[in-house]
Each structure stands twice: as C-alpha cells, then as structure tokens.
PDB file of C-alpha atoms in Angstrom:
ATOM      1  CA  MET G 201       0.077   0.095  -0.044  1.00 84.00           C
ATOM      2  CA  GLU G 202       1.120   3.383  -0.417  1.00 84.00           C
ATOM      3  CA  ILE G 203       0.168   6.194   2.019  1.00 81.00           C
ATOM      4  CA  SER G 204       1.147  10.105   1.588  1.00 80.00           C
ATOM      5  CA  GLY G 205       4.095   8.937  -0.433  1.00 83.00           C
ATOM      6  CA  PHE G 206       5.129   6.039   2.173  1.00 88.00           C
ATOM      7  CA  HIS G 207       5.379   2.605   0.643  1.00 87.00           C
ATOM      8  CA  LEU G 208       4.200  -0.567   2.930  1.00 90.00           C
ATOM      9  CA  PRO G 209       4.334  -3.861   1.229  1.00 93.00           C
ATOM     10  CA  ASP G 210       1.122  -5.561   1.896  1.00 91.00           C
ATOM     11  CA  ASP G 211       2.591  -9.080   2.529  1.00 93.00           C
ATOM     12  CA  LEU G 212       4.448  -7.620   5.920  1.00 95.00           C
ATOM     13  CA  TYR G 213       3.673  -7.255   9.452  1.00 96.00           C
ATOM     14  CA  TYR G 214       4.311  -4.009  11.191  1.00 95.00           C
ATOM     15  CA  SER G 215       5.237  -2.977  14.682  1.00 95.00           C
ATOM     16  CA  ARG G 216       4.439   0.416  15.935  1.00 92.00           C
ATOM     17  CA  ASP G 217       8.110   1.058  16.140  1.00 92.00           C
ATOM     18  CA  HIS G 218       8.324   0.921  12.566  1.00 93.00           C
ATOM     19  CA  ALA G 219       9.769  -2.156  12.005  1.00 96.00           C
ATOM     20  CA  TRP G 220       8.604  -4.893   9.383  1.00 96.00           C
ATOM     21  CA  VAL G 221       8.562  -8.574   9.439  1.00 97.00           C
ATOM     22  CA  ARG G 222       8.658 -10.903   6.618  1.00 96.00           C
ATOM     23  CA  VAL G 223       7.560 -14.311   7.281  1.00 96.00           C
ATOM     24  CA  GLU G 224      10.185 -16.525   5.406  1.00 96.00           C
ATOM     25  CA  GLY G 225       9.135 -20.290   6.226  1.00 95.00           C
ATOM     26  CA  LYS G 226       9.861 -20.753  10.199  1.00 95.00           C
ATOM     27  CA  SER G 227      12.121 -17.360  10.241  1.00 97.00           C
ATOM     28  CA  LEU G 228      11.429 -14.032  10.377  1.00 97.00           C
ATOM     29  CA  ARG G 229      13.136 -11.297   8.400  1.00 98.00           C
ATOM     30  CA  VAL G 230      12.978  -7.693  10.056  1.00 98.00           C
ATOM     31  CA  GLY G 231      13.823  -4.177   8.975  1.00 97.00           C
ATOM     32  CA  VAL G 232      12.531  -0.711   9.078  1.00 97.00           C
ATOM     33  CA  THR G 233       9.668   0.983   7.317  1.00 95.00           C
ATOM     34  CA  ASP G 234      10.237   3.569   4.698  1.00 94.00           C
ATOM     35  CA  PHE G 235       8.522   5.916   6.794  1.00 92.00           C
ATOM     36  CA  PHE G 236      11.520   5.376   9.559  1.00 93.00           C
ATOM     37  CA  GLN G 237      14.106   5.897   6.897  1.00 93.00           C
ATOM     38  CA  LYS G 238      12.658   9.101   5.755  1.00 91.00           C
ATOM     39  CA  MET G 239      12.232  10.130   8.927  1.00 89.00           C
ATOM     40  CA  ALA G 240      15.471   9.898  10.174  1.00 91.00           C
ATOM     41  CA  GLY G 241      17.253  11.019   7.355  1.00 92.00           C
ATOM     42  CA  LYS G 242      20.483   9.248   5.898  1.00 95.00           C
ATOM     43  CA  ILE G 243      21.313   6.397   7.841  1.00 96.00           C
ATOM     44  CA  THR G 244      25.235   6.888   8.717  1.00 96.00           C
ATOM     45  CA  PHE G 245      25.945   4.142  11.290  1.00 97.00           C
ATOM     46  CA  ILE G 246      24.123   0.779  12.443  1.00 97.00           C
ATOM     47  CA  ARG G 247      25.110  -1.692  15.024  1.00 97.00           C
ATOM     48  CA  VAL G 248      23.474  -5.056  13.877  1.00 97.00           C
ATOM     49  CA  PRO G 249      23.032  -8.270  16.366  1.00 97.00           C
ATOM     50  CA  ARG G 250      25.264 -10.881  16.628  1.00 97.00           C
ATOM     51  CA  VAL G 251      24.440 -14.133  15.588  1.00 98.00           C
ATOM     52  CA  GLY G 252      22.889 -16.398  18.395  1.00 98.00           C
ATOM     53  CA  LYS G 253      22.062 -13.409  20.649  1.00 97.00           C
ATOM     54  CA  VAL G 254      18.721 -14.421  22.255  1.00 97.00           C
ATOM     55  CA  LEU G 255      16.240 -11.258  21.946  1.00 97.00           C
ATOM     56  CA  ALA G 256      13.205 -10.522  23.931  1.00 95.00           C
ATOM     57  CA  ARG G 257      10.522  -8.314  22.168  1.00 93.00           C
ATOM     58  CA  ASP G 258      11.517  -4.870  22.604  1.00 94.00           C
ATOM     59  CA  ALA G 259      14.594  -5.589  23.566  1.00 96.00           C
ATOM     60  CA  THR G 260      17.400  -3.460  21.167  1.00 96.00           C
ATOM     61  CA  LEU G 261      17.632  -4.961  17.726  1.00 96.00           C
ATOM     62  CA  ALA G 262      19.854  -2.606  16.106  1.00 97.00           C
ATOM     63  CA  THR G 263      21.271   1.043  16.860  1.00 96.00           C
ATOM     64  CA  VAL G 264      21.103   3.481  14.439  1.00 96.00           C
ATOM     65  CA  GLN G 265      22.415   6.927  13.746  1.00 96.00           C
ATOM     66  CA  SER G 266      21.838   9.588  10.778  1.00 94.00           C
ATOM     67  CA  GLY G 267      22.569  13.116  10.471  1.00 87.00           C
ATOM     68  CA  LYS G 268      19.733  13.935  12.556  1.00 81.00           C
ATOM     69  CA  TRP G 269      19.061  11.085  14.717  1.00 84.00           C
ATOM     70  CA  THR G 270      20.558   8.408  17.145  1.00 92.00           C
ATOM     71  CA  GLY G 271      18.060   5.530  18.501  1.00 92.00           C
ATOM     72  CA  ARG G 272      17.665   2.037  18.756  1.00 94.00           C
ATOM     73  CA  ILE G 273      14.999  -0.075  16.687  1.00 95.00           C
ATOM     74  CA  PRO G 274      13.185  -2.777  19.258  1.00 96.00           C
ATOM     75  CA  VAL G 275      12.754  -6.029  18.296  1.00 96.00           C
ATOM     76  CA  PRO G 276       9.449  -6.993  17.057  1.00 94.00           C
ATOM     77  CA  ALA G 277       9.225 -10.419  17.723  1.00 94.00           C
ATOM     78  CA  GLU G 278      11.222 -12.560  20.402  1.00 95.00           C
ATOM     79  CA  GLY G 279      13.823 -14.974  18.987  1.00 97.00           C
ATOM     80  CA  THR G 280      17.432 -16.008  18.368  1.00 98.00           C
ATOM     81  CA  VAL G 281      19.342 -14.157  15.617  1.00 98.00           C
ATOM     82  CA  VAL G 282      20.071 -16.640  12.962  1.00 98.00           C
ATOM     83  CA  GLU G 283      21.383 -13.724  10.346  1.00 98.00           C
ATOM     84  CA  SER G 284      22.486 -10.621  10.456  1.00 98.00           C
ATOM     85  CA  ASN G 285      23.066  -8.268   7.420  1.00 98.00           C
ATOM     86  CA  LEU G 286      26.450  -7.643   7.896  1.00 97.00           C
ATOM     87  CA  GLU G 287      26.742  -5.478   4.581  1.00 98.00           C
ATOM     88  CA  LEU G 288      25.072  -2.820   6.453  1.00 97.00           C
ATOM     89  CA  VAL G 289      27.836  -2.144   8.607  1.00 95.00           C
ATOM     90  CA  GLY G 290      29.861  -0.907   5.806  1.00 96.00           C
ATOM     91  CA  ARG G 291      26.890   0.415   3.847  1.00 97.00           C
ATOM     92  CA  PRO G 292      24.338   1.524   6.422  1.00 97.00           C
ATOM     93  CA  ALA G 293      22.412   3.714   3.545  1.00 95.00           C
ATOM     94  CA  LEU G 294      20.924   0.466   2.215  1.00 97.00           C
ATOM     95  CA  ILE G 295      18.507   0.946   4.844  1.00 97.00           C
ATOM     96  CA  ASN G 296      17.229   4.515   2.873  1.00 96.00           C
ATOM     97  CA  GLU G 297      18.067   2.821  -0.562  1.00 96.00           C
ATOM     98  CA  ASP G 298      16.020  -0.182  -0.012  1.00 97.00           C
ATOM     99  CA  PRO G 299      14.651  -0.560   3.301  1.00 97.00           C
ATOM    100  CA  TYR G 300      12.385  -3.834   1.962  1.00 97.00           C
ATOM    101  CA  GLY G 301      15.114  -5.655   0.270  1.00 97.00           C
ATOM    102  CA  ALA G 302      18.739  -4.842   0.681  1.00 97.00           C
ATOM    103  CA  GLY G 303      18.233  -2.927   4.019  1.00 98.00           C
ATOM    104  CA  TRP G 304      16.950  -5.928   5.985  1.00 98.00           C
ATOM    105  CA  ILE G 305      18.765  -5.731   9.511  1.00 98.00           C
ATOM    106  CA  ALA G 306      18.559  -9.535  10.649  1.00 98.00           C
ATOM    107  CA  VAL G 307      16.782 -12.396  10.465  1.00 98.00           C
ATOM    108  CA  LEU G 308      15.054 -13.994  13.591  1.00 98.00           C
ATOM    109  CA  ALA G 309      14.137 -17.709  14.593  1.00 97.00           C
ATOM    110  CA  PRO G 310      11.201 -16.997  16.953  1.00 96.00           C
ATOM    111  CA  THR G 311      11.017 -18.509  20.314  1.00 94.00           C
ATOM    112  CA  ASP G 312       7.228 -19.233  19.764  1.00 93.00           C
ATOM    113  CA  ALA G 313       6.001 -19.187  16.143  1.00 84.00           C
ATOM    114  CA  GLY G 314       2.242 -18.884  17.249  1.00 83.00           C
ATOM    115  CA  ALA G 315       3.238 -15.842  19.642  1.00 90.00           C
ATOM    116  CA  ALA G 316       5.807 -14.336  17.010  1.00 91.00           C
ATOM    117  CA  LEU G 317       3.108 -12.407  15.047  1.00 92.00           C
ATOM    118  CA  ALA G 318       0.942 -11.037  18.096  1.00 91.00           C
ATOM    119  CA  GLY G 319       0.617  -7.417  18.500  1.00 89.00           C
ATOM    120  CA  LEU G 320       1.882  -6.920  14.973  1.00 94.00           C
ATOM    121  CA  MET G 321      -0.071  -5.115  12.420  1.00 94.00           C
ATOM    122  CA  ARG G 322      -1.357  -5.915   8.677  1.00 92.00           C
ATOM    123  CA  GLY G 323      -4.033  -4.354   6.358  1.00 83.00           C
ATOM    124  CA  GLU G 324      -6.499  -1.670   7.411  1.00 85.00           C
ATOM    125  CA  GLU G 325      -4.652  -1.348  10.710  1.00 88.00           C
ATOM    126  CA  VAL G 326      -1.563  -0.308   9.226  1.00 87.00           C
ATOM    127  CA  ARG G 327      -3.129   2.405   7.043  1.00 85.00           C
ATOM    128  CA  SER G 328      -4.837   4.023  10.170  1.00 87.00           C
ATOM    129  CA  TRP G 329      -1.610   3.718  12.330  1.00 89.00           C
ATOM    130  CA  LEU G 330       0.581   5.159   9.633  1.00 86.00           C
ATOM    131  CA  GLU G 331      -1.805   7.896   8.675  1.00 88.00           C
ATOM    132  CA  GLU G 332      -1.823   8.776  12.650  1.00 88.00           C
ATOM    133  CA  GLU G 333       1.767   8.837  12.605  1.00 87.00           C
ATOM    134  CA  ILE G 334       2.043  11.249   9.790  1.00 86.00           C
ATOM    135  CA  ARG G 335      -0.331  13.447  11.498  1.00 85.00           C
ATOM    136  CA  ARG G 336       1.834  13.422  14.805  1.00 86.00           C
ATOM    137  CA  HIS G 337       5.029  13.846  13.155  1.00 78.00           C
ATOM    138  CA  GLY G 338       4.471  15.955  10.235  1.00 67.00           C
ATOM    139  CA  PRO G 339       5.695  15.223   6.484  1.00 59.00           C
ATOM    140  CA  ALA G 340       8.790  13.385   6.175  1.00 52.00           C
ATOM    141  CA  ARG G 341      12.100  15.437   4.802  1.00 47.00           C
ATOM    142  CA  GLU G 342      14.395  13.063   3.132  1.00 44.00           C
ATOM    143  CA  GLY G 343      18.178  13.732   4.079  1.00 41.00           C
TER     144      GLY G 343
END
C-alpha cells in the first residue's frame, strides 16, 4: 500500500515502532519501514545484532544513527538471531536505498512461532496507524 508517499508492502507485518517483519518459512526477516528511514534521514551508522543472540520482544535489535537522529530499533518478535545483515555495517545507507530489500537488518528464529506475530499489524490497521503517525510527526523530509 502507498500512504502519503510512504510505501508499505501488503505482505509484511508491522510494529508500532516502525519495524517490518516478513515471514520466511520458520524464520522472520526484520527491517525498518520507509517512513522510519525517511524520518531518520540518511543512515550513517548501524550496529546489527550478533548471530546467536537471543532477543526478547522490545529489546534492542539494532542501534542506528543518522545526521539528525540516534536511536534504537526494538525487536518486534522474540527470537534468536540466525542471520545479520553485515553489509549494512559498511553501507548503512542501504536502509534508505532499499528498506524492504537489501536494507533488512536481521533474521530471527522465533521463540514461539504462534506468538511471534501477535501485536503486529497488517492491512487497514496499518493504514490508520501510519496516517496517525504522519499527523503526529508531520511530513518527512529526506536527507
């Protein structure tokens, strides 16, 4: 779906912290939304999680820095990191260039597959949530 110039693929789940989750078999690939990367501006640094690390929901998945913001990306679903996107360490701007593709952050093996997607949004819930985020934060300015 496209909302006010922000792209949100329909096949993903979304957290209220602007993370996306793609179900890939028994794993969950995680990244940040187009809205997140536009609001943050050009990403200049990211610390990705190490493989094997067990992460609780809402713990820090990654630490991100841009020219105008430093913060953390919370874990949208509890699990063990089975893959980290190490390419981001050398090219953090991949998050800006391709947030739903090459800019992914980590792949998790969920602790509880049944509960992994609980609390995440899809469909019309995503639309109303993002429209409210746009009203709260104003239009994003890139760069």
